[in-house]
Coordinates of C-alpha atoms and ligand atoms in Angstrom, one line a residue:
X635 CA 0.0 0.0 -0.1
X636 CA 3.0 2.2 0.1
X637 CA 4.5 2.8 -3.4
X638 CA 8.0 4.2 -3.1
X639 CA 9.4 6.3 -5.7
X640 CA 12.5 5.1 -7.6
X641 CA 14.5 6.2 -10.5
X642 CA 12.2 4.2 -13.0
X643 CA 8.9 5.3 -11.3
X644 CA 6.7 3.9 -8.5
X645 CA 7.9 0.7 -6.9
X646 CA 5.3 -1.6 -5.3
X647 CA 6.2 -4.4 -3.1
X648 CA 3.9 -7.5 -2.6
X649 CA 4.6 -9.3 0.6
X650 CA 3.4 -12.7 0.0
X651 CA 2.7 -15.2 3.0
X652 CA 5.8 -17.4 3.2
X653 CA 6.4 -16.6 -0.4
X654 CA 3.2 -18.7 -1.4
X655 CA 1.1 -17.5 -4.4
X656 CA -1.7 -19.1 -6.2
X657 CA -2.1 -19.3 -9.9
X658 CA -4.9 -16.8 -9.8
X659 CA -2.9 -14.4 -7.6
X660 CA -0.1 -14.8 -10.1
X661 CA -2.4 -14.0 -13.0
X662 CA -3.6 -10.8 -11.1
X663 CA 0.1 -9.7 -10.5
X664 CA 0.9 -10.2 -14.1
X665 CA -2.0 -8.4 -15.3
X666 CA -1.0 -5.5 -12.8
X667 CA 2.4 -5.4 -14.3
X668 CA 1.0 -5.1 -17.8
X669 CA -1.8 -2.5 -16.9
X670 CA 0.1 -0.3 -14.3
X671 CA 3.8 -1.0 -14.3
X672 CA 6.6 -1.6 -16.8
X673 CA 5.4 -5.0 -17.9
X674 CA 7.9 -6.9 -16.0
X675 CA 7.7 -8.8 -12.6
X676 CA 10.6 -9.0 -10.0
X677 CA 11.2 -11.7 -7.3
X678 CA 13.0 -10.3 -4.2
X679 CA 15.5 -12.1 -2.1
X680 CA 12.7 -12.3 0.6
X681 CA 10.5 -14.4 -1.8
X682 CA 8.1 -11.4 -2.3
X683 CA 7.3 -9.9 -5.7
X684 CA 7.7 -6.1 -6.9
X685 CA 6.4 -4.2 -9.8
X686 CA 8.2 -1.2 -11.2
X687 CA 7.5 2.0 -13.3
X688 CA 4.2 2.7 -11.6
X689 CA 3.0 6.1 -12.7
X690 CA 1.6 8.2 -9.8
X691 CA -1.8 8.5 -11.6
X692 CA -2.0 4.6 -11.6
X693 CA -1.1 4.0 -7.8
X694 CA -4.6 4.0 -6.4
X695 CA -6.0 1.7 -9.3
X696 CA -3.1 -0.6 -8.9
X697 CA -3.7 -0.8 -5.0
X698 CA -7.4 -1.5 -5.8
X699 CA -6.6 -4.3 -8.2
X700 CA -4.0 -6.2 -6.0
X701 CA -6.6 -5.9 -2.9
X702 CA -9.4 -7.1 -5.1
X703 CA -7.1 -10.2 -5.9
X704 CA -6.6 -10.8 -2.2
X705 CA -3.1 -9.9 -2.4
X706 CA -2.9 -7.3 0.3
X707 CA -3.2 -6.9 3.9
X708 CA -6.7 -6.7 5.8
X709 CA -6.0 -3.1 6.8
X710 CA -3.6 -0.5 5.7
X711 CA -2.0 -0.6 9.3
X712 CA -1.3 -4.3 9.0
X713 CA 0.7 -3.9 5.7
X714 CA 4.3 -3.8 7.1
X715 CA 4.1 -6.5 9.8
X716 CA 4.1 -9.4 7.2
X717 CA 7.7 -9.9 7.0
X718 CA 7.7 -13.8 7.6
X719 CA 10.1 -16.0 5.7
X720 CA 9.5 -19.9 5.3
X721 CA 11.4 -22.3 3.3
X722 CA 9.8 -22.6 -0.2
X723 CA 9.6 -26.4 0.8
X724 CA 7.6 -25.9 3.8
X725 CA 5.0 -28.7 4.2
X726 CA 6.4 -30.5 1.2
X727 CA 10.0 -31.7 2.2
X728 CA 10.1 -35.3 3.4
X729 CA 13.2 -34.7 5.6
X730 CA 11.8 -31.6 7.5
X731 CA 11.0 -31.9 11.1
X732 CA 8.0 -29.9 11.1
X733 CA 5.5 -28.2 8.9
X734 CA 5.7 -24.4 9.7
X735 CA 2.6 -23.4 7.6
X736 CA 0.0 -23.6 10.3
X737 CA 2.3 -21.7 12.8
X738 CA 2.8 -19.2 10.0
X739 CA -0.8 -18.7 9.3
X740 CA -1.5 -18.3 13.1
X741 CA 1.3 -15.8 13.4
X742 CA 0.4 -13.9 10.3
X743 CA -3.1 -13.5 11.4
X744 CA -2.2 -12.3 14.9
X745 CA 0.3 -10.0 13.7
X746 CA -2.2 -8.4 11.1
X747 CA -5.2 -8.3 13.4
X748 CA -3.6 -7.2 16.8
X749 CA -3.1 -3.5 16.5
X750 CA -0.2 -3.4 19.1
X751 CA 2.0 -5.3 16.6
X752 CA 1.5 -2.7 14.1
X753 CA 4.1 -0.6 16.0
X754 CA 6.8 -3.0 14.7
X755 CA 9.3 -1.5 12.3
X756 CA 8.3 -2.3 8.6
X757 CA 11.7 -4.0 8.5
X758 CA 11.1 -6.3 11.5
X759 CA 11.2 -9.8 10.0
X760 CA 10.7 -13.3 11.4
X761 CA 11.8 -16.7 9.9
X762 CA 10.2 -20.0 10.7
X763 CA 12.5 -23.0 9.8
X764 CA 11.0 -26.3 9.7
X765 CA 14.3 -28.0 9.1
X766 CA 13.8 -28.3 5.5
X767 CA 16.8 -29.2 3.2
X768 CA 16.1 -26.0 1.3
X769 CA 16.3 -23.0 3.5
X770 CA 17.8 -19.6 3.4
X771 CA 20.0 -19.6 6.7
X772 CA 22.0 -16.4 5.8
X773 CA 19.3 -13.7 6.0
X774 CA 19.2 -11.7 9.2
X775 CA 16.1 -11.8 11.0
X776 CA 14.8 -10.2 14.1
X777 CA 13.5 -13.4 15.5
X778 CA 13.6 -17.1 14.2
X779 CA 12.6 -20.5 15.1
X780 CA 14.4 -23.7 14.1
X781 CA 13.5 -27.3 15.1
X782 CA 15.6 -28.8 17.8
X783 CA 15.4 -32.3 19.4
X784 CA 15.7 -32.3 23.2
X785 CA 15.6 -35.5 25.1
X786 CA 13.7 -37.0 22.3
X787 CA 11.1 -34.3 22.2
X788 CA 10.7 -31.9 19.2
X789 CA 11.3 -28.4 20.3
X790 CA 11.7 -25.0 18.5
X791 CA 14.6 -23.1 19.2
X792 CA 14.7 -19.2 19.3
X793 CA 17.2 -17.0 17.7
X794 CA 17.3 -13.1 18.1
X795 CA 18.9 -10.5 15.9
X796 CA 20.9 -12.9 13.6
X797 CA 20.9 -15.2 10.7
X798 CA 20.2 -18.9 11.6
X799 CA 23.5 -19.9 10.1
X800 CA 25.4 -17.3 11.9
X801 CA 24.5 -17.5 15.7
X802 CA 23.1 -20.2 17.9
X803 CA 19.7 -20.1 19.3
X804 CA 19.3 -18.7 22.9
X805 CA 16.1 -20.5 24.1
X806 CA 13.9 -23.5 23.3
X807 CA 10.2 -24.6 24.1
X808 CA 8.3 -27.8 23.0
X809 CA 7.1 -27.2 19.3
X810 CA 3.6 -26.7 20.4
X811 CA 4.8 -23.6 22.3
X812 CA 6.4 -21.9 19.6
X813 CA 3.7 -19.5 18.9
X814 CA 3.3 -18.5 22.6
X815 CA 7.0 -18.0 22.9
X816 CA 7.1 -15.7 19.7
X817 CA 4.1 -13.6 21.0
X818 CA 5.6 -13.3 24.5
X819 CA 9.0 -12.1 23.2
X820 CA 7.4 -9.7 20.7
X821 CA 5.4 -8.2 23.4
X822 CA 8.4 -7.9 25.6
X823 CA 10.3 -6.4 22.7
X824 CA 7.7 -3.7 22.2
X825 CA 7.6 -3.0 26.0
X826 CA 11.3 -2.4 26.2
X827 CA 12.1 -0.8 22.8
X828 CA 10.0 2.3 23.5
X829 CA 7.5 4.4 21.4
X830 CA 9.5 3.9 18.2
X831 CA 10.7 0.4 18.2
X832 CA 13.4 -0.4 15.6
X833 CA 15.1 -3.6 15.1
X834 CA 16.0 -6.3 17.5
X835 CA 19.6 -5.8 17.0
X836 CA 19.4 -2.2 18.3
X837 CA 17.7 -3.3 21.4
X838 CA 20.2 -6.0 22.1
X839 CA 22.9 -3.6 21.5
X840 CA 22.2 -2.0 24.9
X841 CA 20.5 -5.0 26.7
X842 CA 21.5 -8.6 27.2
X843 CA 19.3 -11.3 25.7
X844 CA 18.2 -12.3 29.2
X845 CA 16.2 -9.1 29.6
X846 CA 14.2 -10.2 26.7
X847 CA 13.7 -13.7 27.9
X848 CA 13.6 -13.7 31.8
X849 CA 10.2 -13.8 33.4
X850 CA 8.2 -14.5 30.3
X851 CA 5.0 -16.1 30.6
X852 CA 6.2 -19.0 28.6
X853 CA 8.9 -21.3 30.3
X854 CA 11.7 -21.9 28.1
X855 CA 15.1 -23.9 28.2
X856 CA 18.3 -21.9 27.8
X857 CA 21.4 -22.8 26.0
X858 CA 24.1 -23.0 25.2
X859 CA 22.8 -24.8 22.1
X860 CA 24.8 -25.8 19.2
X861 CA 24.3 -24.1 15.9
X862 CA 21.5 -25.0 13.5
X863 CA 23.0 -27.6 10.8
X864 CA 23.9 -26.1 7.4
X865 CA 21.7 -27.1 4.5
X866 CA 21.6 -27.1 0.6
X867 CA 23.0 -24.1 -1.3
X868 CA 20.8 -22.0 -3.6
X869 CA 19.5 -21.4 -6.1
X870 CA 17.1 -24.3 -5.8
X871 CA 16.7 -25.2 -9.3
X872 CA 15.9 -28.6 -10.5
X873 CA 13.6 -31.3 -9.0
X874 CA 12.8 -31.5 -5.2
X875 CA 11.3 -34.7 -3.8
X876 CA 8.3 -34.3 -1.8
X877 CA 6.8 -36.1 1.1
X878 CA 3.8 -36.7 -1.0
X879 CA 4.6 -39.9 -2.9
X880 CA 5.3 -39.5 -6.5
X881 CA 5.4 -35.7 -6.6
X882 CA 8.3 -33.3 -6.9
X883 CA 8.6 -29.6 -6.7
X884 CA 10.1 -28.2 -9.8
X885 CA 12.5 -25.2 -9.4
X886 CA 13.0 -22.6 -12.3
X887 CA 14.2 -19.0 -12.2
X888 CA 14.0 -15.9 -14.3
X889 CA 17.5 -14.5 -15.1
X890 CA 18.4 -12.1 -12.4
X891 CA 15.1 -12.4 -10.7
X892 CA 13.2 -10.4 -13.5
X893 CA 10.6 -11.8 -15.9
X894 CA 8.1 -10.5 -18.4
X895 CA 4.6 -10.5 -16.9
X896 CA 3.6 -13.0 -19.7
X897 CA 6.1 -15.5 -18.5
X898 CA 4.4 -15.3 -14.8
X899 CA 1.1 -15.8 -16.5
X900 CA 2.5 -18.9 -18.3
X901 CA 3.9 -20.2 -15.1
X902 CA 0.6 -19.9 -13.4
X903 CA -1.1 -21.8 -16.2
X904 CA 1.7 -24.5 -15.8
X905 CA 1.0 -24.8 -12.1
X906 CA -2.7 -25.2 -12.7
X907 CA -2.1 -27.8 -15.6
X908 CA 0.9 -29.9 -14.1
X909 CA 0.7 -29.0 -10.3
X910 CA -2.0 -28.0 -7.9
X911 CA -2.2 -24.5 -8.8
X912 CA 0.3 -23.2 -6.3
X913 CA 3.5 -21.4 -6.8
X914 CA 6.2 -20.9 -4.1
X915 CA 8.6 -18.0 -4.7
X916 CA 12.3 -18.7 -3.4
X917 CA 14.5 -16.2 -1.5
X918 CA 16.9 -17.0 -4.5
X919 CA 14.7 -15.2 -6.8
X920 CA 13.2 -18.3 -8.4
X921 CA 9.9 -20.2 -8.3
X922 CA 9.0 -23.8 -7.1
X923 CA 5.9 -25.3 -8.6
X924 CA 5.1 -28.1 -6.3
X925 CA 3.0 -31.2 -6.5
X926 CA 4.0 -32.0 -9.9
X927 CA 3.8 -35.8 -10.8
X928 CA 7.5 -36.9 -11.4
X929 CA 6.5 -38.0 -14.8
X930 CA 5.4 -34.6 -15.8
X931 CA 8.4 -32.7 -14.5
X932 CA 10.4 -32.9 -17.7
X933 CA 7.4 -31.5 -19.5
X934 CA 7.2 -28.6 -17.2
X935 CA 11.0 -27.9 -17.4
X936 CA 10.6 -28.0 -21.2
X937 CA 7.9 -25.5 -21.1
X938 CA 9.8 -23.3 -18.7
X939 CA 12.9 -23.3 -20.8
X940 CA 10.8 -22.2 -23.8
X941 CA 9.8 -19.1 -21.6
X942 CA 13.6 -18.3 -21.3
X943 CA 13.7 -19.5 -17.6
X944 CA 16.7 -20.9 -16.0
X945 CA 16.4 -24.8 -15.2
X946 CA 19.8 -25.6 -13.6
X947 CA 22.5 -24.3 -11.4
X948 CA 25.1 -25.1 -14.1
X949 CA 23.7 -22.1 -16.3
X950 CA 26.1 -19.1 -15.9
X951 CA 23.2 -16.8 -15.4
X952 CA 22.0 -18.9 -12.5
X953 CA 25.0 -18.2 -10.6
X954 CA 24.8 -14.4 -10.9
X955 CA 23.0 -12.0 -8.6
X956 CA 22.7 -8.3 -9.5
X957 CA 20.9 -5.4 -7.7
X958 CA 18.4 -3.2 -9.5
X959 CA 21.4 -1.0 -10.9
X960 CA 21.3 2.4 -12.5
X961 CA 18.2 1.7 -14.6
X962 CA 16.1 2.0 -11.3
X963 CA 18.2 3.1 -8.5
X964 CA 19.7 6.4 -7.9
X965 CA 22.5 5.2 -5.8
X966 CA 23.9 2.7 -8.6
X967 CA 27.2 3.6 -10.3
X968 CA 26.4 1.1 -13.0
X969 CA 23.6 -0.8 -14.8
X970 CA 24.4 -4.0 -12.9
X971 CA 21.6 -6.1 -14.5
X972 CA 22.7 -5.4 -17.9
X973 CA 26.3 -5.9 -17.1
X974 CA 25.3 -9.2 -15.4
X975 CA 23.6 -10.4 -18.6
X976 CA 26.9 -9.4 -20.6
X977 CA 29.2 -11.0 -17.9
X978 CA 27.3 -14.3 -18.1
X979 CA 28.1 -14.5 -21.8
X980 CA 31.9 -13.6 -21.2
X981 CA 32.3 -16.1 -18.4
X982 CA 30.4 -19.0 -20.2
X983 CA 30.4 -21.1 -16.9
X984 CA 28.5 -20.9 -13.6
X985 CA 30.7 -18.7 -11.4
X986 CA 29.0 -17.2 -8.3
X987 CA 29.2 -13.4 -8.7
X988 CA 27.3 -10.7 -7.1
X989 CA 27.3 -7.3 -9.0
X990 CA 26.3 -4.6 -6.9
X991 CA 25.6 -0.9 -7.8
X992 CA 26.9 0.5 -4.5
X993 CA 28.1 -0.8 -1.2
X994 CA 24.7 -1.4 0.3
X995 CA 24.6 -4.7 -1.5
X996 CA 20.9 -5.0 -1.4
X997 CA 20.6 -7.9 -3.7
X998 CA 22.7 -10.5 -1.6
X999 CA 22.2 -11.0 2.0
X1000 CA 25.7 -12.5 2.6
X1001 CA 28.9 -11.9 1.2
X1002 CA 29.1 -13.6 -2.3
X1003 CA 32.0 -15.8 -3.2
X1004 CA 33.0 -13.1 -5.6
X1005 CA 31.7 -9.4 -5.7
X1006 CA 31.9 -6.8 -8.4
X1007 CA 31.2 -3.6 -6.8
X1008 CA 30.5 -0.7 -9.3
X1009 CA 32.7 2.3 -9.5
X1010 CA 31.5 3.9 -12.6
X1011 CA 29.4 2.8 -15.7
X1012 CA 30.7 -0.6 -16.8
X1013 CA 33.7 -0.6 -14.4
X1014 CA 33.9 -2.6 -11.0
X1015 CA 36.1 -3.2 -8.2
X1016 CA 36.5 -7.1 -7.8
X1017 CA 36.7 -9.0 -4.4
X1018 CA 37.1 -12.6 -3.3
X1019 CA 35.3 -13.5 -0.1
X1020 CA 37.9 -14.1 2.6
X1021 CA 37.0 -14.6 6.2
X1022 CA 40.0 -12.6 7.3
X1023 CA 39.2 -9.7 5.2
X1024 CA 36.5 -7.1 6.0
X1025 CA 33.5 -6.2 3.8
X1026 CA 33.4 -8.0 0.6
X1027 CA 36.6 -9.7 1.1
X1028 CA 40.1 -9.7 -0.6
X1029 CA 40.4 -7.0 -3.4
X1030 CA 41.5 -8.6 -6.6
X1031 CA 41.3 -5.8 -9.1
X1032 CA 40.2 -2.2 -9.3
X1033 CA 38.0 -0.4 -11.7
X1034 CA 37.9 -3.5 -14.1
X1035 CA 35.9 -3.6 -17.4
X1036 CA 33.6 -6.6 -17.6
X1037 CA 36.1 -8.3 -19.8
X1038 CA 39.0 -7.9 -17.4
X1039 CA 36.8 -9.0 -14.5
X1040 CA 35.7 -12.2 -16.5
X1041 CA 39.3 -13.0 -17.2
X1042 CA 40.2 -12.5 -13.5
X1043 CA 37.3 -14.7 -12.5
X1044 CA 38.2 -17.4 -14.9
X1045 CA 41.7 -17.6 -13.5
X1046 CA 40.4 -18.3 -10.1
X1047 CA 40.0 -21.9 -9.1
X1048 CA 36.2 -23.1 -8.8
X1049 CA 36.9 -24.4 -5.3
X1050 CA 38.1 -21.0 -4.0
X1051 CA 35.0 -19.2 -5.4
X1052 CA 32.4 -22.0 -4.4
X1053 CA 33.4 -22.7 -0.9
Ligands
SF4_2599 S1 22.9 -2.2 -3.9 FE1 22.9 0.2 -4.0 S2 22.7 0.5 -6.1 FE2 22.2 -1.6 -5.9 S3 19.7 -1.4 -5.7 FE3 20.8 -1.3 -3.5 S4 21.0 0.8 -3.1 FE4 20.6 0.6 -5.4

């Protein structure tokens, strides 16, 4: 409901519940992009959608269109509190410890309907991890839950102001009490954070985590706990077995997270024809189509390939991430998306590179194996991830052209870049 101005016009973000979208919802978004936007749909690295190029005069019509399709909050005040990330395989993965979708639905409903939670920062974000093989564990969240077995009983462990992969949990409760624990911590946070609550990390910079947890109405076990186990690397392309016998989720992705509205419409039709009419967006800017009979997966992939979508992580573009760049962002020093398309052709192999228009690095939550940081149109500083070096890592070249950067990257060993 809050369309922000960008270099290329209004930018509208659609927060989807846990990245889930119905085929009908996808068709409504595609139509919105064609009628009110620039005709393209982008997938964000929080598994949401965004439309760009919205003219001021069209904003109210766009919002009405999306609300009529059931794609908005129940009230304007509830729009910002819906930052909830799940695995795109929630409820589907046979190896997961729990299905987070019922908890997610209850939590979203409570956040939307209880006005006291509308005071949370628009950036306040929660992740519910069910232990799925496919999960984004490097995104920073204000609160997160992850499954933990204690004395043979399934619990959920709570983390605060961290990414799941980067800090151990601080408390745990039996899985059935996860919702009560989250709400109690949210209430405590709001009480401690004052009239303009920011992010959890800001509060915990001045208070120990115990201040958040001591005396809550929900009894929890305290750590130390071990870190949550690592999982599969993105970008989640290919076939993912489901717990539903004979079915798979098929992962595809538009290059650099952006596709024509007509491609989203076609994916919606494929989800209806070959799946169960659902789409799951991924935090790696891709789409899973679940509940596809294993025998139909090849057909779906062939149709997706005909739409120009990426099918496998061996494809050079599948390994590249680029922010909006100078075509849409006033901070950008280069047209990162156009340059990434060019770079993919120069590399000719899948090398994981993040092209960023400025040091904010919006497109990638963790430091990439290789980063190209724009310094001027078509020129980049190149860094290789190195735990002993700050920021993007060890500098390898300054103000490189794309050809120079491609040559440097090709000379690096694959194991160095893909650790
Ligand atoms: S990383 Fe910088 S240039 Fe790129 S979209 Fe974000 S703010 Fe803009």
